C-alpha cells in the first residue's frame, strides 16, 4: 500500500488495507457521504462498572442480547435499582435509539423499541439528529454486507476485537434520498412486526403447554438443605447434591397430576449425540454447531448454508453415517456448555449433519409430536430436567443415556398438535421477518453499488409479489 493511500488513517496493520476494504471505501467515497459522528446528537457506550445483578430491577443487556430486529428481553439480566442510580444517564435507552454491538459479534445493529433499558460497555448507543437520516435506514445499512465490512475493518485487537467510539464516529454513511430511505424503513418496520408476531405465537404455545400441565403459575421452591438416601445415590450412580434437589421431583409430581408421563427413551426411535464429522473446506454438507441453535427456534436453513464460517464435511461422511443426516422434524438438543439443554426442531428441509455436542432425537410421532417435544424441552420445566441431569463442573455435559431418562408428559395428540401448530406459525412469521430484512439490506447494497433507481425497483418488485 502506498503511503499516499493511507488517507490520514492512523493504522499500519496490514488487515486494514485489504483490497476488499479499499474497494469498498472507494465506492462510498465516490458518492456524497457524511460520518456517523456528524449526524449524531449522541454517540456513547454503556456502563463500564461491575453490575450488581438482581431478581428484580432494571433490564441490563449485553451484546449477546441484541439481534438485527430488536433486543431479546427474555432471559436478560437485571440490575438493582441502587446500582442503576450509579450509572451514567446516557447508558439507558430511549425508544428509537440505534444500538450497535462493539465487542464479540461486532457490528450488529438494531433500533431500541423500549426506553429505560441499561446498556453494558459492549453496546454503543447512537441518537441521530433530526432531519438528517432515518435511524432505521442507518441500522439496516450497518447490518448490510457493506456496513459489516466497514465495522469489521475498523475493529481493533487480536485476541478480543473491539470497536471503539472514535472508529464508530468515523464510519461513512452514504447520502440516500429520503424517498428510498423511507421505503427501506418500511420494510424494516414490517420485519419487526412479523418478528414480534413470531415471539407472541411461541409464547402462546408455551402458555398453552403450561396450562395443560397445570403449571401456569407454578414456581418450584429450591431447598437450601436436604438429604438423600444412600440407596438412591447408589442406584443413580450420582453423589452431587444438585441431582437430588427436591424441587425437581416436585415438578414431576405436579405433571403426573395432569398427564400421563413416559421416559424419553420410550417415545423415541433414535437418540444419540452427533458423530463428529471431519471437516472439509468447501465441502458439500454443512455441520450444525452451537451458533445455529436459537433460544427457541433453529436458525433458518438459508442462514446455516450461507454463513461463511459454517464448518462443512463431504458426502463420503454422509454415506458412512446416513443416520446422522438431519431430517425434517428432528429434534436437536444442545448437550454441552453454556447453552446446555437448548432444544430446537427442524422445520425446513435441508442437508446437514450435527456436530458431536448436539444430540439428535427422533420421536415416535404416533405417540409424541416432535415440535411439541422440542417446545417442552426448551421450556422452563424442560430446562429443570437438564439442570438435574447435567454433570461435570468446568464444562457441563448431558450424555444421551441421561437424556433418555427425561420424563415427558404425554398430552393427547390433538393437544400436542395445537401446541405444535403455534410453534410452526411462529417459525413462518420469523421467516417472513427475515425475508423482509434481507430485502431491505440488499436494497441498501444496490443503492451504493449501482443506483437508487435500481434499489427502488428491487424493493417495489419484491413488495408487489409479497
Short mmCIF file of C-alpha atoms in Angstrom, two decimals:
data_model
loop_
_atom_site.label_atom_id
_atom_site.label_comp_id
_atom_site.label_asym_id
_atom_site.label_seq_id
_atom_site.Cartn_x
_atom_site.Cartn_y
_atom_site.Cartn_z
CA UNK A 1 0.00 0.00 0.00
CA UNK A 2 1.38 3.38 -0.96
CA UNK A 3 1.87 5.95 1.79
CA UNK A 4 -0.35 8.32 -0.17
CA UNK A 5 -3.20 5.78 0.12
CA UNK A 6 -3.19 5.84 3.93
CA UNK A 7 -5.72 8.67 3.67
CA UNK A 8 -4.88 10.06 7.09
CA UNK A 9 -5.68 6.78 8.85
CA UNK A 10 -3.57 6.17 11.93
CA UNK A 11 -3.33 2.46 11.21
CA UNK A 12 -0.40 0.39 9.97
CA UNK A 13 -1.91 -3.09 10.49
CA UNK A 14 -1.98 -4.92 7.17
CA UNK A 15 -5.57 -6.18 7.56
CA UNK A 16 -6.88 -2.61 7.50
CA UNK A 17 -5.69 -2.30 3.88
CA UNK A 18 -7.15 -5.50 2.44
CA UNK A 19 -8.17 -4.90 -1.21
CA UNK A 20 -11.87 -5.53 -0.49
CA UNK A 21 -11.80 -2.87 2.25
CA UNK A 22 -10.08 -0.33 -0.01
CA UNK A 23 -12.51 -1.05 -2.84
CA UNK A 24 -15.49 -0.58 -0.52
CA UNK A 25 -14.09 2.65 0.92
CA UNK A 26 -13.52 3.96 -2.61
CA UNK A 27 -17.14 3.16 -3.61
CA UNK A 28 -18.60 5.07 -0.68
CA UNK A 29 -16.14 7.96 -1.07
CA UNK A 30 -17.15 8.34 -4.71
CA UNK A 31 -20.63 9.32 -3.51
CA UNK A 32 -21.76 12.13 -1.26
CA UNK A 33 -21.46 10.93 2.30
CA UNK A 34 -21.35 12.02 5.91
CA UNK A 35 -19.94 10.34 9.02
CA UNK A 36 -21.89 8.79 11.83
CA UNK A 37 -20.36 11.27 14.25
CA UNK A 38 -21.54 14.26 12.22
CA UNK A 39 -25.16 13.10 12.01
CA UNK A 40 -25.42 12.05 15.68
CA UNK A 41 -26.50 14.18 18.62
CA UNK A 42 -25.27 11.45 20.98
CA UNK A 43 -22.79 8.66 20.40
CA UNK A 44 -21.65 6.85 23.53
CA UNK A 45 -21.20 3.43 25.08
CA UNK A 46 -22.75 1.70 28.08
CA UNK A 47 -21.87 1.03 31.68
CA UNK A 48 -18.22 0.30 32.50
CA UNK A 49 -18.83 -0.83 36.07
CA UNK A 50 -19.31 -4.23 37.65
CA UNK A 51 -23.09 -4.70 37.60
CA UNK A 52 -24.93 -5.90 40.68
CA UNK A 53 -27.45 -8.38 39.32
CA UNK A 54 -30.82 -8.81 40.97
CA UNK A 55 -34.01 -10.84 40.52
CA UNK A 56 -35.97 -7.57 40.45
CA UNK A 57 -34.89 -4.29 38.92
CA UNK A 58 -33.94 -2.82 35.55
CA UNK A 59 -33.15 -4.87 32.45
CA UNK A 60 -29.41 -4.82 31.70
CA UNK A 61 -28.35 -6.00 28.25
CA UNK A 62 -25.05 -7.06 26.71
CA UNK A 63 -24.13 -7.56 23.05
CA UNK A 64 -25.40 -11.14 23.19
CA UNK A 65 -28.95 -9.89 23.78
CA UNK A 66 -29.04 -7.91 20.51
CA UNK A 67 -30.21 -9.11 17.13
CA UNK A 68 -30.98 -7.19 13.95
CA UNK A 69 -34.68 -6.85 14.78
CA UNK A 70 -34.53 -5.94 18.44
CA UNK A 71 -33.46 -6.92 21.92
CA UNK A 72 -34.09 -10.36 23.38
CA UNK A 73 -35.52 -9.33 26.76
CA UNK A 74 -36.36 -12.89 27.80
CA UNK A 75 -33.60 -14.22 30.00
CA UNK A 76 -31.81 -10.87 30.29
CA UNK A 77 -30.03 -9.99 33.50
CA UNK A 78 -31.42 -7.28 35.75
CA UNK A 79 -29.59 -4.79 37.91
CA UNK A 80 -30.76 -3.49 41.26
CA UNK A 81 -32.31 -0.03 41.42
CA UNK A 82 -29.48 1.02 43.75
CA UNK A 83 -26.85 0.08 41.17
CA UNK A 84 -28.86 1.73 38.38
CA UNK A 85 -28.55 5.07 40.21
CA UNK A 86 -24.76 4.84 39.91
CA UNK A 87 -24.81 4.51 36.11
CA UNK A 88 -24.49 7.47 33.73
CA UNK A 89 -27.88 8.63 32.48
CA UNK A 90 -26.82 8.20 28.85
CA UNK A 91 -26.33 4.44 29.46
CA UNK A 92 -30.11 3.96 29.30
CA UNK A 93 -32.04 3.58 26.04
CA UNK A 94 -34.74 5.80 24.68
CA UNK A 95 -37.15 4.44 22.08
CA UNK A 96 -35.74 4.92 18.57
CA UNK A 97 -32.03 4.83 19.54
CA UNK A 98 -29.62 2.90 17.37
CA UNK A 99 -27.81 0.19 19.34
CA UNK A 100 -24.57 -1.27 17.97
CA UNK A 101 -22.51 -4.18 19.32
CA UNK A 102 -18.84 -3.31 19.80
CA UNK A 103 -17.39 -6.49 21.33
CA UNK A 104 -17.95 -10.16 20.47
CA UNK A 105 -20.07 -10.33 17.34
CA UNK A 106 -19.13 -6.81 16.26
CA UNK A 107 -21.33 -4.55 14.13
CA UNK A 108 -24.82 -5.96 14.83
CA UNK A 109 -27.24 -3.05 14.95
CA UNK A 110 -30.87 -2.64 15.93
CA UNK A 111 -33.39 0.01 16.97
CA UNK A 112 -34.35 0.28 20.64
CA UNK A 113 -38.09 -0.34 20.97
CA UNK A 114 -38.22 0.35 24.71
CA UNK A 115 -36.88 3.14 26.90
CA UNK A 116 -35.07 2.67 30.18
CA UNK A 117 -33.01 -0.42 29.35
CA UNK A 118 -29.49 -0.28 30.78
CA UNK A 119 -26.59 -0.94 28.39
CA UNK A 120 -23.29 -2.65 29.12
CA UNK A 121 -19.98 -1.35 27.81
CA UNK A 122 -20.08 -3.63 24.73
CA UNK A 123 -23.04 -1.75 23.22
CA UNK A 124 -22.87 1.69 21.66
CA UNK A 125 -25.91 3.99 21.87
CA UNK A 126 -26.43 6.35 18.92
CA UNK A 127 -29.04 9.11 18.62
CA UNK A 128 -29.41 10.52 15.08
CA UNK A 129 -30.01 14.25 14.60
CA UNK A 130 -33.46 15.09 13.30
CA UNK A 131 -33.85 15.85 9.60
CA UNK A 132 -30.63 14.06 8.64
CA UNK A 133 -31.16 10.30 8.26
CA UNK A 134 -33.81 7.81 9.34
CA UNK A 135 -32.38 5.74 12.23
CA UNK A 136 -34.00 2.64 10.70
CA UNK A 137 -32.05 3.20 7.46
CA UNK A 138 -28.79 3.58 9.39
CA UNK A 139 -29.45 0.34 11.29
CA UNK A 140 -30.20 -1.59 8.08
CA UNK A 141 -27.11 -0.07 6.44
CA UNK A 142 -24.87 -1.15 9.34
CA UNK A 143 -26.30 -4.69 9.16
CA UNK A 144 -25.82 -4.94 5.39
CA UNK A 145 -22.83 -6.64 3.83
CA UNK A 146 -21.30 -3.19 3.29
CA UNK A 147 -21.89 -1.99 6.85
CA UNK A 148 -20.50 -5.18 8.38
CA UNK A 149 -17.35 -4.88 6.25
CA UNK A 150 -16.91 -1.31 7.45
CA UNK A 151 -17.19 -2.23 11.15
CA UNK A 152 -15.05 -5.31 10.63
CA UNK A 153 -12.34 -3.13 9.09
CA UNK A 154 -12.42 -0.60 11.90
CA UNK A 155 -12.29 -3.14 14.74
CA UNK A 156 -9.06 -3.34 16.73
CA UNK A 157 -7.43 -6.12 18.74
CA UNK A 158 -6.05 -9.61 18.34
CA UNK A 159 -7.49 -11.95 20.99
CA UNK A 160 -10.71 -9.96 21.58
CA UNK A 161 -11.51 -7.47 18.85
CA UNK A 162 -13.37 -4.30 19.76
CA UNK A 163 -14.94 -1.33 18.02
CA UNK A 164 -14.19 1.92 19.79
CA UNK A 165 -16.20 5.15 19.78
CA UNK A 166 -13.64 7.03 17.71
CA UNK A 167 -13.93 4.41 14.95
CA UNK A 168 -17.73 4.42 15.13
CA UNK A 169 -17.84 8.21 14.77
CA UNK A 170 -15.74 7.95 11.58
CA UNK A 171 -17.96 5.36 9.86
CA UNK A 172 -19.01 6.72 6.45
CA UNK A 173 -22.75 7.00 5.80
CA UNK A 174 -23.68 7.48 2.10
CA UNK A 175 -26.36 10.08 1.50
CA UNK A 176 -29.51 8.42 0.18
CA UNK A 177 -32.73 10.21 -0.78
CA UNK A 178 -35.45 10.38 1.85
CA UNK A 179 -37.82 8.58 -0.53
CA UNK A 180 -35.59 5.49 -0.73
CA UNK A 181 -34.74 5.70 2.96
CA UNK A 182 -38.45 5.66 3.75
CA UNK A 183 -39.03 2.55 1.61
CA UNK A 184 -36.18 0.76 3.37
CA UNK A 185 -37.55 1.90 6.72
CA UNK A 186 -40.99 0.44 5.93
CA UNK A 187 -39.51 -2.96 5.06
CA UNK A 188 -37.57 -2.87 8.32
CA UNK A 189 -40.67 -1.97 10.36
CA UNK A 190 -42.67 -4.75 8.68
CA UNK A 191 -39.88 -7.18 9.54
CA UNK A 192 -40.11 -6.10 13.19
CA UNK A 193 -43.90 -6.62 13.07
CA UNK A 194 -43.51 -10.23 11.91
CA UNK A 195 -40.71 -10.82 14.42
CA UNK A 196 -42.99 -9.67 17.26
CA UNK A 197 -45.73 -11.91 15.89
CA UNK A 198 -43.29 -14.85 15.91
CA UNK A 199 -42.37 -14.23 19.55
CA UNK A 200 -46.04 -13.85 20.52
CA UNK A 201 -47.03 -17.14 18.86
CA UNK A 202 -44.20 -19.01 20.54
CA UNK A 203 -45.19 -17.52 23.89
CA UNK A 204 -48.79 -18.65 23.29
CA UNK A 205 -47.52 -22.19 22.66
CA UNK A 206 -45.54 -22.14 25.93
CA UNK A 207 -48.53 -20.81 27.87
CA UNK A 208 -50.85 -23.46 26.41
CA UNK A 209 -48.38 -26.18 27.39
CA UNK A 210 -48.12 -24.91 30.97
CA UNK A 211 -51.90 -24.51 31.27
CA UNK A 212 -52.49 -28.08 30.10
CA UNK A 213 -49.95 -29.32 32.65
CA UNK A 214 -51.37 -27.19 35.45
CA UNK A 215 -48.07 -25.35 35.79
CA UNK A 216 -49.02 -21.87 34.58
CA UNK A 217 -48.37 -20.20 37.94
CA UNK A 218 -46.27 -22.94 39.49
CA UNK A 219 -42.88 -21.85 40.82
CA UNK A 220 -40.52 -24.58 42.02
CA UNK A 221 -39.20 -23.96 45.50
CA UNK A 222 -35.50 -24.72 45.74
CA UNK A 223 -34.38 -26.01 49.13
CA UNK A 224 -31.03 -24.97 50.58
CA UNK A 225 -30.62 -28.12 52.66
CA UNK A 226 -31.92 -31.64 52.09
CA UNK A 227 -30.87 -35.27 52.41
CA UNK A 228 -30.81 -38.27 50.08
CA UNK A 229 -30.83 -41.95 50.92
CA UNK A 230 -27.65 -43.90 50.26
CA UNK A 231 -29.69 -46.39 48.22
CA UNK A 232 -30.80 -43.54 45.92
CA UNK A 233 -27.23 -42.40 45.32
CA UNK A 234 -26.14 -45.96 44.53
CA UNK A 235 -28.96 -46.57 42.06
CA UNK A 236 -28.42 -43.21 40.36
CA UNK A 237 -24.61 -43.51 40.40
CA UNK A 238 -24.56 -39.84 41.47
CA UNK A 239 -23.43 -38.13 44.66
CA UNK A 240 -23.66 -34.49 43.55
CA UNK A 241 -26.16 -32.55 45.66
CA UNK A 242 -27.79 -30.76 42.68
CA UNK A 243 -29.08 -34.06 41.27
CA UNK A 244 -31.14 -34.68 44.40
CA UNK A 245 -32.67 -31.18 44.65
CA UNK A 246 -36.29 -31.87 45.82
CA UNK A 247 -37.66 -29.11 43.56
CA UNK A 248 -37.04 -31.30 40.51
CA UNK A 249 -39.15 -34.17 41.82
CA UNK A 250 -41.94 -31.80 42.87
CA UNK A 251 -42.26 -30.61 39.26
CA UNK A 252 -42.54 -34.21 38.02
CA UNK A 253 -45.15 -34.97 40.68
CA UNK A 254 -47.12 -31.91 39.60
CA UNK A 255 -47.01 -33.02 35.94
CA UNK A 256 -48.23 -36.51 36.86
CA UNK A 257 -51.37 -34.99 38.39
CA UNK A 258 -52.50 -33.77 34.95
CA UNK A 259 -50.89 -36.02 32.34
CA UNK A 260 -49.57 -39.45 31.58
CA UNK A 261 -45.76 -39.43 31.53
CA UNK A 262 -43.12 -41.50 29.76
CA UNK A 263 -39.35 -41.63 29.79
CA UNK A 264 -37.96 -40.10 26.63
CA UNK A 265 -36.37 -43.40 25.60
CA UNK A 266 -39.84 -44.99 25.35
CA UNK A 267 -41.23 -42.44 22.89
CA UNK A 268 -38.25 -42.10 20.53
CA UNK A 269 -36.80 -44.20 17.75
CA UNK A 270 -33.33 -42.62 17.88
CA UNK A 271 -31.31 -40.73 20.48
CA UNK A 272 -27.58 -40.19 20.10
CA UNK A 273 -25.08 -37.36 20.00
CA UNK A 274 -23.67 -36.50 16.63
CA UNK A 275 -20.85 -38.49 15.12
CA UNK A 276 -18.14 -35.82 14.93
CA UNK A 277 -17.59 -35.18 11.20
CA UNK A 278 -14.17 -34.50 9.75
CA UNK A 279 -14.13 -31.02 8.27
CA UNK A 280 -13.64 -30.40 4.56
CA UNK A 281 -13.02 -26.93 3.19
CA UNK A 282 -15.79 -26.05 0.72
CA UNK A 283 -17.46 -29.40 1.48
CA UNK A 284 -20.98 -30.12 0.24
CA UNK A 285 -22.59 -30.80 3.63
CA UNK A 286 -22.85 -28.15 6.41
CA UNK A 287 -22.17 -29.17 10.02
CA UNK A 288 -24.58 -27.75 12.61
CA UNK A 289 -22.82 -26.20 15.60
CA UNK A 290 -23.71 -24.07 18.64
CA UNK A 291 -24.41 -20.82 16.79
CA UNK A 292 -27.10 -22.47 14.65
CA UNK A 293 -29.32 -23.33 17.62
CA UNK A 294 -31.54 -20.45 18.70
CA UNK A 295 -33.14 -19.69 22.05
CA UNK A 296 -36.41 -21.05 20.69
CA UNK A 297 -36.13 -21.90 17.00
CA UNK A 298 -33.36 -23.22 14.79
CA UNK A 299 -31.60 -20.73 12.52
CA UNK A 300 -33.26 -20.65 9.11
CA UNK A 301 -31.65 -23.10 6.73
CA UNK A 302 -30.53 -20.31 4.39
CA UNK A 303 -28.56 -18.76 7.28
CA UNK A 304 -26.90 -22.09 8.06
CA UNK A 305 -25.96 -22.74 4.45
CA UNK A 306 -24.67 -19.24 3.74
CA UNK A 307 -22.66 -18.48 6.88
CA UNK A 308 -19.03 -18.30 5.69
CA UNK A 309 -17.70 -19.78 8.96
CA UNK A 310 -20.10 -22.76 8.99
CA UNK A 311 -17.91 -25.89 9.04
CA UNK A 312 -18.51 -28.48 6.34
CA UNK A 313 -17.92 -32.13 5.59
CA UNK A 314 -18.37 -34.24 2.46
CA UNK A 315 -20.81 -36.82 1.11
CA UNK A 316 -18.47 -39.66 1.98
CA UNK A 317 -19.16 -38.96 5.66
CA UNK A 318 -22.93 -39.00 4.99
CA UNK A 319 -22.56 -42.25 3.07
CA UNK A 320 -20.75 -43.85 6.01
CA UNK A 321 -23.12 -42.47 8.66
CA UNK A 322 -26.51 -41.94 6.94
CA UNK A 323 -28.42 -41.98 10.25
CA UNK A 324 -26.82 -38.63 11.17
CA UNK A 325 -28.16 -36.77 8.13
CA UNK A 326 -30.69 -34.36 9.63
CA UNK A 327 -34.32 -34.93 8.67
CA UNK A 328 -37.48 -32.85 8.84
CA UNK A 329 -38.86 -32.79 12.42
CA UNK A 330 -35.64 -33.99 14.03
CA UNK A 331 -35.13 -32.50 17.50
CA UNK A 332 -31.64 -31.09 18.13
CA UNK A 333 -30.59 -30.96 21.78
CA UNK A 334 -27.52 -28.98 22.82
CA UNK A 335 -25.61 -31.26 25.21
CA UNK A 336 -22.62 -29.28 26.41
CA UNK A 337 -21.51 -25.85 27.65
CA UNK A 338 -23.27 -22.55 28.12
CA UNK A 339 -26.43 -23.45 26.16
CA UNK A 340 -26.87 -26.87 27.76
CA UNK A 341 -30.44 -28.11 27.36
CA UNK A 342 -31.43 -25.82 24.49
CA UNK A 343 -33.68 -27.71 22.07
CA UNK A 344 -34.71 -26.84 18.50
CA UNK A 345 -36.84 -28.70 15.99
CA UNK A 346 -36.08 -28.87 12.26
CA UNK A 347 -38.98 -27.27 10.37
CA UNK A 348 -37.41 -26.97 6.91
CA UNK A 349 -35.82 -29.46 4.54
CA UNK A 350 -32.06 -29.06 4.13
CA UNK A 351 -28.94 -31.20 4.19
CA UNK A 352 -26.70 -31.03 7.25
CA UNK A 353 -25.20 -33.19 9.98
CA UNK A 354 -24.85 -32.32 13.69
CA UNK A 355 -21.54 -31.81 15.49
CA UNK A 356 -20.73 -34.20 18.34
CA UNK A 357 -22.10 -31.96 21.10
CA UNK A 358 -25.60 -31.88 19.58
CA UNK A 359 -27.82 -34.83 20.47
CA UNK A 360 -30.15 -35.97 17.68
CA UNK A 361 -33.63 -37.06 18.81
CA UNK A 362 -36.28 -38.69 16.61
CA UNK A 363 -39.69 -39.31 18.16
CA UNK A 364 -42.29 -41.99 17.55
CA UNK A 365 -44.70 -39.50 16.03
CA UNK A 366 -47.76 -41.66 16.69
CA UNK A 367 -47.06 -41.06 20.40
CA UNK A 368 -45.21 -37.73 20.65
CA UNK A 369 -45.25 -34.79 18.26
CA UNK A 370 -41.59 -33.72 17.75
CA UNK A 371 -42.48 -30.00 17.64
CA UNK A 372 -44.31 -30.39 20.95
CA UNK A 373 -41.33 -32.28 22.41
CA UNK A 374 -38.86 -29.55 21.42
CA UNK A 375 -41.07 -26.88 22.98
CA UNK A 376 -41.32 -28.88 26.22
CA UNK A 377 -37.55 -29.49 26.42
CA UNK A 378 -36.92 -25.81 25.72
CA UNK A 379 -39.48 -24.62 28.28
CA UNK A 380 -38.66 -23.66 31.84
CA UNK A 381 -39.99 -27.04 33.01
CA UNK A 382 -37.90 -28.96 30.48
CA UNK A 383 -34.82 -26.94 31.42
CA UNK A 384 -35.22 -28.10 35.05
CA UNK A 385 -34.57 -31.66 33.90
CA UNK A 386 -31.44 -30.54 32.08
CA UNK A 387 -30.32 -28.86 35.32
CA UNK A 388 -30.90 -32.11 37.21
CA UNK A 389 -29.06 -34.41 34.84
CA UNK A 390 -26.08 -32.26 33.88
CA UNK A 391 -22.70 -33.35 35.20
CA UNK A 392 -19.10 -32.08 35.45
CA UNK A 393 -18.08 -28.60 36.59
CA UNK A 394 -15.80 -26.72 34.19
CA UNK A 395 -17.58 -27.96 31.06
CA UNK A 396 -21.01 -29.31 31.94
CA UNK A 397 -22.45 -32.11 29.82
CA UNK A 398 -25.51 -34.33 29.48
CA UNK A 399 -24.96 -37.73 27.89
CA UNK A 400 -27.55 -39.42 25.65
CA UNK A 401 -28.04 -42.20 28.24
CA UNK A 402 -29.16 -39.49 30.70
CA UNK A 403 -31.34 -37.62 28.18
CA UNK A 404 -33.18 -40.92 27.64
CA UNK A 405 -34.28 -40.78 31.30
CA UNK A 406 -36.03 -37.40 30.95
CA UNK A 407 -39.70 -37.52 31.98
CA UNK A 408 -42.01 -36.30 29.20
CA UNK A 409 -45.73 -35.52 29.68
CA UNK A 410 -47.81 -37.24 27.01
CA UNK A 411 -50.79 -35.00 26.37
CA UNK A 412 -53.49 -36.08 23.87
CA UNK A 413 -52.19 -35.90 20.30
CA UNK A 414 -54.83 -33.30 19.43
CA UNK A 415 -53.50 -31.04 22.20
CA UNK A 416 -49.92 -31.68 21.15
CA UNK A 417 -50.88 -30.65 17.62
CA UNK A 418 -52.46 -27.38 18.82
CA UNK A 419 -49.23 -26.51 20.61
CA UNK A 420 -47.10 -27.60 17.64
CA UNK A 421 -49.23 -25.52 15.24
CA UNK A 422 -48.47 -22.35 17.21
CA UNK A 423 -44.73 -23.12 17.07
CA UNK A 424 -44.90 -23.71 13.31
CA UNK A 425 -46.80 -20.44 12.81
CA UNK A 426 -44.10 -18.73 14.88
CA UNK A 427 -41.46 -20.18 12.55
CA UNK A 428 -43.32 -18.93 9.44
CA UNK A 429 -43.65 -15.41 10.89
CA UNK A 430 -39.95 -15.33 11.71
CA UNK A 431 -39.17 -16.50 8.18
CA UNK A 432 -41.17 -13.56 6.76
CA UNK A 433 -39.35 -11.16 9.08
CA UNK A 434 -36.00 -12.47 7.85
CA UNK A 435 -37.04 -12.12 4.18
CA UNK A 436 -38.17 -8.51 4.65
CA UNK A 437 -34.97 -7.58 6.47
CA UNK A 438 -32.78 -9.27 3.85
CA UNK A 439 -34.55 -7.36 1.08
CA UNK A 440 -34.01 -4.07 2.93
CA UNK A 441 -30.29 -4.82 3.32
CA UNK A 442 -29.97 -5.84 -0.32
CA UNK A 443 -31.66 -2.58 -1.39
CA UNK A 444 -29.04 -0.61 0.56
CA UNK A 445 -26.26 -2.53 -1.19
CA UNK A 446 -27.81 -1.97 -4.64
CA UNK A 447 -28.18 1.78 -3.95
CA UNK A 448 -24.46 2.05 -3.14
CA UNK A 449 -23.07 -0.34 -5.74
CA UNK A 450 -25.44 0.58 -8.61
CA UNK A 451 -28.08 3.30 -8.25
CA UNK A 452 -31.01 4.41 -6.14
CA UNK A 453 -33.34 3.73 -9.06
CA UNK A 454 -32.25 0.08 -9.21
CA UNK A 455 -32.67 -0.21 -5.44
CA UNK A 456 -36.16 1.29 -5.57
CA UNK A 457 -37.18 -1.05 -8.42
CA UNK A 458 -35.85 -4.04 -6.46
CA UNK A 459 -37.90 -3.10 -3.38
CA UNK A 460 -41.04 -2.48 -5.41
CA UNK A 461 -40.70 -5.79 -7.27
CA UNK A 462 -40.36 -7.73 -4.03
CA UNK A 463 -43.15 -5.95 -2.18
CA UNK A 464 -45.56 -6.26 -5.12
CA UNK A 465 -45.03 -10.03 -5.19
CA UNK A 466 -45.01 -10.48 -1.42
#
